[in-house]
CSV table of C-alpha atoms in Angstrom, one decimal:
chain,number,residue,atom,x,y,z
A,55,MET,CA,-1.2,-10.0,-15.7
A,56,TYR,CA,0.9,-9.9,-12.6
A,57,VAL,CA,-0.2,-11.1,-9.1
A,58,ALA,CA,1.5,-9.6,-6.1
A,59,MET,CA,1.0,-11.4,-2.7
A,60,ASN,CA,2.2,-10.8,0.8
A,61,ARG,CA,1.6,-13.6,3.4
A,62,PHE,CA,1.2,-12.5,7.0
A,63,LYS,CA,1.3,-14.6,10.1
A,64,VAL,CA,-0.9,-12.7,12.5
A,65,VAL,CA,-0.8,-13.4,16.2
A,66,ARG,CA,-4.0,-15.4,16.8
A,67,ASP,CA,-5.6,-13.1,19.4
A,68,ARG,CA,-4.7,-10.0,17.3
A,69,ALA,CA,-6.5,-11.0,14.1
A,70,GLU,CA,-9.4,-8.5,14.5
A,71,ALA,CA,-7.0,-5.7,15.2
A,72,PHE,CA,-5.0,-6.7,12.0
A,73,GLU,CA,-8.2,-6.6,9.9
A,74,GLU,CA,-9.1,-3.2,11.3
A,75,VAL,CA,-5.7,-1.8,10.3
A,76,TRP,CA,-6.4,-2.9,6.8
A,77,ARG,CA,-10.0,-1.6,6.7
A,78,GLY,CA,-8.8,1.9,7.9
A,79,ARG,CA,-5.9,2.1,5.5
A,80,ARG,CA,-6.0,4.4,2.5
A,81,THR,CA,-4.1,2.5,-0.2
A,82,ARG,CA,-4.3,4.9,-3.1
A,83,LEU,CA,-4.0,1.9,-5.4
A,84,ASP,CA,-6.8,3.3,-7.6
A,85,GLU,CA,-4.5,6.1,-8.6
A,86,MET,CA,-1.9,3.7,-10.1
A,87,PRO,CA,-1.8,2.9,-13.9
A,88,GLY,CA,-2.0,-0.9,-14.4
A,89,PHE,CA,-3.8,-1.6,-11.1
A,90,ILE,CA,-6.7,-4.0,-11.5
A,91,ALA,CA,-7.9,-5.3,-8.1
A,92,PHE,CA,-6.9,-5.9,-4.4
A,93,HIS,CA,-8.1,-8.5,-1.9
A,94,LEU,CA,-7.2,-9.2,1.7
A,95,LEU,CA,-7.6,-12.9,2.3
A,96,ARG,CA,-8.0,-14.7,5.7
A,97,GLY,CA,-6.6,-18.2,5.7
A,98,PRO,CA,-6.3,-21.1,8.1
A,99,GLU,CA,-5.9,-20.7,11.8
A,100,ARG,CA,-2.9,-22.3,13.4
A,101,GLU,CA,-2.1,-22.8,17.1
A,102,ASP,CA,-0.2,-19.5,17.3
A,103,HIS,CA,-1.3,-17.5,14.3
A,104,VAL,CA,-3.9,-16.9,11.5
A,105,LEU,CA,-2.5,-16.8,8.0
A,106,TYR,CA,-3.6,-13.8,5.9
A,107,ALA,CA,-2.6,-12.8,2.3
A,108,SER,CA,-2.9,-9.5,0.5
A,109,HIS,CA,-3.4,-10.1,-3.1
A,110,SER,CA,-3.2,-7.5,-5.8
A,111,LEU,CA,-3.6,-7.8,-9.6
A,112,TRP,CA,-1.7,-5.7,-12.0
A,113,ALA,CA,-1.6,-5.3,-15.8
A,114,ASP,CA,2.1,-6.4,-15.7
A,115,GLU,CA,5.1,-6.6,-13.3
A,116,ALA,CA,6.3,-3.1,-14.5
A,117,SER,CA,3.0,-1.5,-13.2
A,118,PHE,CA,3.5,-3.3,-9.8
A,119,LEU,CA,7.1,-2.1,-9.6
A,120,SER,CA,6.1,1.5,-10.4
A,121,TRP,CA,3.6,1.2,-7.5
A,122,THR,CA,6.5,0.1,-5.1
A,123,ARG,CA,8.5,3.3,-6.1
A,124,SER,CA,5.6,5.7,-5.9
A,125,GLU,CA,4.5,8.4,-3.5
A,126,GLN,CA,1.3,6.5,-3.1
A,127,PHE,CA,3.1,3.4,-1.9
A,128,ARG,CA,5.2,5.4,0.6
A,129,ASP,CA,2.0,7.1,1.9
A,130,SER,CA,0.0,3.9,2.3
A,131,HIS,CA,2.8,2.2,4.2
A,132,ARG,CA,4.1,5.0,6.3
A,133,ASN,CA,2.5,3.6,9.6
A,134,ALA,CA,3.3,-0.1,8.9
A,135,GLY,CA,6.0,-0.3,11.6
A,136,GLN,CA,3.5,0.7,14.3
A,137,ASN,CA,1.8,-2.6,14.2
A,138,ARG,CA,4.7,-5.0,14.6
A,139,ASP,CA,3.0,-6.6,17.7
A,140,LEU,CA,0.3,-8.1,15.3
A,141,TYR,CA,2.7,-10.3,13.4
A,142,LEU,CA,5.0,-13.3,13.9
A,143,GLY,CA,7.8,-12.1,11.7
A,144,PRO,CA,7.8,-9.9,8.6
A,145,PRO,CA,5.4,-10.5,5.6
A,146,GLU,CA,6.5,-12.9,2.9
A,147,PHE,CA,6.3,-11.5,-0.6
A,148,GLU,CA,5.4,-13.7,-3.6
A,149,GLY,CA,5.1,-12.3,-7.2
A,150,PHE,CA,3.7,-14.3,-10.1
A,151,THR,CA,3.4,-13.6,-13.8
A,152,THR,CA,0.3,-15.0,-15.5
A,153,ILE,CA,1.1,-17.8,-17.9
A,154,LEU,CA,-2.5,-19.1,-18.5
A,155,ALA,CA,-5.8,-17.6,-17.6
A,156,GLU,CA,-9.4,-18.8,-18.0
A,157,GLY,CA,-12.7,-17.3,-17.3
A,158,GLN,CA,-14.0,-13.7,-17.6
A,159,PRO,CA,-11.5,-11.0,-17.9
A,160,ILE,CA,-10.9,-8.8,-14.9
A,161,GLY,CA,-9.7,-5.3,-15.4
A,162,PRO,CA,-10.3,-1.6,-16.0
A,163,GLU,CA,-11.8,-2.3,-19.4
A,164,ARG,CA,-15.0,-3.7,-17.7
């Protein structure tokens, strides 16, 4: 399994607007082979920002990379530049390959 995360530092008084952008966004992730799940996470509040992370689970890194090259990706990100006033800097991407997993399996086979 592959975990793709983007961390966002959102201007503190723009957090609600940031969440609304994500609620209204059509991701088209469900159209992608290897996609398992997506979560938008709200983290700690700091003096000047609120930390958020988008967290998507994929069958493998190749599935995620296919998403980043897809028409679905371009479509779901086409308006991203219109919301620059929400952020303190660009998102910070982090990708992880699963080495060890415990618990119930998560995935399309459920």
